[in-house]
Amino acid sequence: MNKPEKGSLLIAEPSIIGDISFNRAVILLADHNALGSVGFILNKPLEYNLKDLIEGTDSDFTVYNGGPVEQDNLYFIHKSPELIPDSIEISNGIFWGGDFNVVLDLINSNKITKNDIRFFLGYSGWAEQQLHNELESNAWLVSENIYNNEIISKSCNSFWREKMLELGGEYKIWSNAPENPSYN
């Protein structure tokens, strides 16, 4: 088992069935330390665009379900720290947060695109030792983020399936299984 660290990916084991938030989730760990972990689900787009949630923009950037915690808050990751002050580096050129007013100006002036930034409602969070316990119970696989900051523009529709195929073996079978096996 790989150890989780900032910037790594958590891939939901196929055994997580029926969990609305985490079934077939691929999560980018934005922070991981002795006190807990924070991440964002990369492959669960919502039916909202940024303009549906924020006044002052006509942006049709998709908003994603980041996880079940604080779903009334908007978060973002990006790869433009030179343009967005107060960003925190996650790893490999991926940054978290920053000055939101600057972000809106950059979007409205077309200086950043959907390929540069991704928005989330909520986040995924684990208390001290919680993620460790879930890893030991085989709820998650830890994977290196081989995409670096290009993960921001990665298509989400088949991301979990792609990761299952990469893992091979018994995971290959799960890549083509219906999301809910009772539909089979």
Tab-separated table of C-alpha atoms in Angstrom:
chain	number	residue	atom	x	y	z
A	1	MET	CA	0.000	0.000	0.000
A	2	ASN	CA	1.345	3.415	-0.970
A	3	LYS	CA	1.253	6.003	1.770
A	4	PRO	CA	-0.986	9.024	1.200
A	5	GLU	CA	0.661	12.408	0.880
A	6	LYS	CA	-0.211	15.870	-0.390
A	7	GLY	CA	-0.823	15.669	-4.111
A	8	SER	CA	-1.480	11.934	-4.293
A	9	LEU	CA	-4.747	10.428	-5.498
A	10	LEU	CA	-7.194	8.336	-3.525
A	11	ILE	CA	-9.129	5.921	-5.693
A	12	ALA	CA	-12.290	4.404	-4.273
A	13	GLU	CA	-12.118	0.633	-4.073
A	14	PRO	CA	-14.887	-1.058	-6.058
A	15	SER	CA	-16.283	-2.254	-2.716
A	16	ILE	CA	-17.528	1.269	-1.917
A	17	ILE	CA	-21.011	0.696	-3.303
A	18	GLY	CA	-24.005	2.786	-2.407
A	19	ASP	CA	-21.975	5.645	-0.911
A	20	ILE	CA	-23.313	8.630	-2.817
A	21	SER	CA	-20.212	10.757	-2.228
A	22	PHE	CA	-17.433	8.259	-2.672
A	23	ASN	CA	-18.685	5.508	-5.010
A	24	ARG	CA	-16.158	5.463	-7.894
A	25	ALA	CA	-14.475	8.629	-6.603
A	26	VAL	CA	-10.995	9.815	-7.507
A	27	ILE	CA	-9.781	12.333	-4.932
A	28	LEU	CA	-6.820	14.691	-5.035
A	29	LEU	CA	-5.332	14.998	-1.543
A	30	ALA	CA	-4.796	18.715	-0.986
A	31	ASP	CA	-3.354	18.213	2.501
A	32	HIS	CA	-2.349	15.257	4.623
A	33	ASN	CA	-0.691	15.359	8.023
A	34	ALA	CA	-0.924	13.877	11.519
A	35	LEU	CA	-4.052	15.925	12.272
A	36	GLY	CA	-6.045	14.707	9.271
A	37	SER	CA	-6.540	14.979	5.524
A	38	VAL	CA	-8.387	17.179	3.042
A	39	GLY	CA	-9.118	16.403	-0.588
A	40	PHE	CA	-11.371	17.145	-3.523
A	41	ILE	CA	-13.312	14.621	-5.615
A	42	LEU	CA	-12.186	15.181	-9.194
A	43	ASN	CA	-14.738	13.143	-11.102
A	44	LYS	CA	-18.177	14.153	-9.808
A	45	PRO	CA	-19.423	17.164	-11.783
A	46	LEU	CA	-22.536	18.874	-10.497
A	47	GLU	CA	-25.285	20.362	-12.616
A	48	TYR	CA	-24.087	23.846	-11.685
A	49	ASN	CA	-21.854	26.262	-13.476
A	50	LEU	CA	-19.958	29.014	-11.720
A	51	LYS	CA	-22.480	31.621	-12.934
A	52	ASP	CA	-25.251	29.703	-11.129
A	53	LEU	CA	-23.509	30.207	-7.795
A	54	ILE	CA	-21.581	33.467	-8.043
A	55	GLU	CA	-22.869	36.896	-8.982
A	56	GLY	CA	-20.660	38.977	-11.216
A	57	THR	CA	-19.689	36.321	-13.747
A	58	ASP	CA	-21.189	34.667	-16.797
A	59	SER	CA	-18.710	31.801	-16.546
A	60	ASP	CA	-19.938	28.368	-17.531
A	61	PHE	CA	-17.051	26.625	-15.706
A	62	THR	CA	-18.382	23.368	-14.279
A	63	VAL	CA	-18.581	23.068	-10.496
A	64	TYR	CA	-17.741	19.673	-8.993
A	65	ASN	CA	-18.833	17.907	-5.839
A	66	GLY	CA	-15.631	18.163	-3.788
A	67	GLY	CA	-16.994	15.990	-1.001
A	68	PRO	CA	-19.568	15.857	1.775
A	69	VAL	CA	-17.989	18.461	4.100
A	70	GLU	CA	-19.041	22.142	3.977
A	71	GLN	CA	-20.970	21.783	0.749
A	72	ASP	CA	-22.182	25.347	0.995
A	73	ASN	CA	-18.614	26.616	0.442
A	74	LEU	CA	-16.875	26.998	-2.897
A	75	TYR	CA	-13.248	25.850	-3.193
A	76	PHE	CA	-10.857	25.800	-6.123
A	77	ILE	CA	-7.588	24.321	-7.311
A	78	HIS	CA	-5.553	25.842	-10.110
A	79	LYS	CA	-2.215	26.027	-11.869
A	80	SER	CA	-1.801	29.819	-12.032
A	81	PRO	CA	-0.053	30.954	-8.831
A	82	GLU	CA	1.649	33.790	-10.692
A	83	LEU	CA	-1.810	35.259	-11.376
A	84	ILE	CA	-3.661	34.289	-8.176
A	85	PRO	CA	-2.131	35.666	-4.970
A	86	ASP	CA	-2.301	33.807	-1.646
A	87	SER	CA	-2.379	30.357	-3.263
A	88	ILE	CA	-1.043	27.335	-1.393
A	89	GLU	CA	0.935	24.754	-3.359
A	90	ILE	CA	-0.388	21.211	-3.050
A	91	SER	CA	2.327	19.658	-5.227
A	92	ASN	CA	3.548	19.353	-8.823
A	93	GLY	CA	2.299	22.795	-9.862
A	94	ILE	CA	-1.193	22.353	-8.394
A	95	PHE	CA	-2.356	25.146	-6.092
A	96	TRP	CA	-5.282	25.495	-3.741
A	97	GLY	CA	-7.232	28.672	-3.072
A	98	GLY	CA	-6.121	32.254	-3.358
A	99	ASP	CA	-7.754	35.642	-3.772
A	100	PHE	CA	-11.232	34.891	-5.146
A	101	ASN	CA	-11.858	38.445	-6.376
A	102	VAL	CA	-8.730	38.177	-8.523
A	103	VAL	CA	-9.965	34.797	-9.797
A	104	LEU	CA	-13.278	36.340	-10.893
A	105	ASP	CA	-11.454	39.175	-12.671
A	106	LEU	CA	-9.192	36.668	-14.445
A	107	ILE	CA	-12.154	34.558	-15.544
A	108	ASN	CA	-14.194	37.544	-16.692
A	109	SER	CA	-11.232	38.873	-18.703
A	110	ASN	CA	-10.535	35.400	-20.202
A	111	LYS	CA	-7.037	35.256	-18.683
A	112	ILE	CA	-7.656	31.821	-17.194
A	113	THR	CA	-9.674	28.994	-18.703
A	114	LYS	CA	-11.374	25.784	-17.596
A	115	ASN	CA	-8.043	24.058	-18.159
A	116	ASP	CA	-6.386	26.271	-15.526
A	117	ILE	CA	-8.836	26.038	-12.628
A	118	ARG	CA	-11.461	23.711	-11.158
A	119	PHE	CA	-14.212	24.623	-8.685
A	120	PHE	CA	-15.780	22.448	-5.993
A	121	LEU	CA	-18.697	22.677	-3.615
A	122	GLY	CA	-17.500	21.073	-0.409
A	123	TYR	CA	-14.480	18.935	0.293
A	124	SER	CA	-13.598	15.490	1.538
A	125	GLY	CA	-12.127	15.452	5.021
A	126	TRP	CA	-10.702	12.886	7.395
A	127	ALA	CA	-9.939	13.342	11.080
A	128	GLU	CA	-6.708	12.173	12.672
A	129	GLN	CA	-6.118	8.484	11.784
A	130	GLN	CA	-9.474	8.209	9.955
A	131	LEU	CA	-7.934	7.941	6.486
A	132	HIS	CA	-5.326	5.507	7.793
A	133	ASN	CA	-8.129	3.306	9.172
A	134	GLU	CA	-10.066	3.484	5.894
A	135	LEU	CA	-6.926	2.505	3.978
A	136	GLU	CA	-6.397	-0.472	6.273
A	137	SER	CA	-9.999	-1.547	5.687
A	138	ASN	CA	-9.379	-1.389	1.918
A	139	ALA	CA	-11.783	1.438	1.180
A	140	TRP	CA	-9.156	3.340	-0.848
A	141	LEU	CA	-6.156	2.823	-3.065
A	142	VAL	CA	-3.404	5.432	-3.040
A	143	SER	CA	-1.907	6.376	-6.388
A	144	GLU	CA	0.731	8.831	-7.506
A	145	ASN	CA	-0.633	11.772	-9.474
A	146	ILE	CA	1.127	11.079	-12.767
A	147	TYR	CA	-0.761	13.945	-14.451
A	148	ASN	CA	0.804	16.686	-12.297
A	149	ASN	CA	-1.072	19.969	-12.807
A	150	GLU	CA	-2.712	18.693	-16.008
A	151	ILE	CA	-5.081	16.807	-13.718
A	152	ILE	CA	-7.097	20.030	-13.531
A	153	SER	CA	-8.149	19.665	-17.165
A	154	LYS	CA	-8.480	15.857	-17.062
A	155	SER	CA	-11.845	14.589	-18.246
A	156	CYS	CA	-13.836	13.247	-15.352
A	157	ASN	CA	-16.307	10.938	-17.079
A	158	SER	CA	-14.063	7.907	-17.295
A	159	PHE	CA	-11.382	8.767	-14.729
A	160	TRP	CA	-12.229	6.037	-12.191
A	161	ARG	CA	-12.554	3.453	-14.971
A	162	GLU	CA	-9.147	4.486	-16.380
A	163	LYS	CA	-7.564	4.050	-12.957
A	164	MET	CA	-9.117	0.567	-12.606
A	165	LEU	CA	-7.693	-0.423	-16.002
A	166	GLU	CA	-4.252	0.932	-15.019
A	167	LEU	CA	-4.311	-1.177	-11.857
A	168	GLY	CA	-5.063	-4.290	-13.904
A	169	GLY	CA	-5.763	-7.726	-12.459
A	170	GLU	CA	-9.088	-8.002	-10.641
A	171	TYR	CA	-9.623	-4.248	-11.016
A	172	LYS	CA	-9.958	-4.621	-14.796
A	173	ILE	CA	-13.200	-6.535	-14.263
A	174	TRP	CA	-14.622	-3.684	-12.193
A	175	SER	CA	-13.852	-1.125	-14.891
A	176	ASN	CA	-16.802	-2.363	-16.973
A	177	ALA	CA	-19.175	-3.241	-14.150
A	178	PRO	CA	-22.323	-1.137	-13.772
A	179	GLU	CA	-22.117	1.555	-11.105
A	180	ASN	CA	-24.716	-0.323	-9.107
A	181	PRO	CA	-24.093	-4.095	-9.450
A	182	SER	CA	-27.736	-4.849	-8.600
A	183	TYR	CA	-28.582	-3.436	-12.049
A	184	ASN	CA	-26.649	-6.300	-13.616
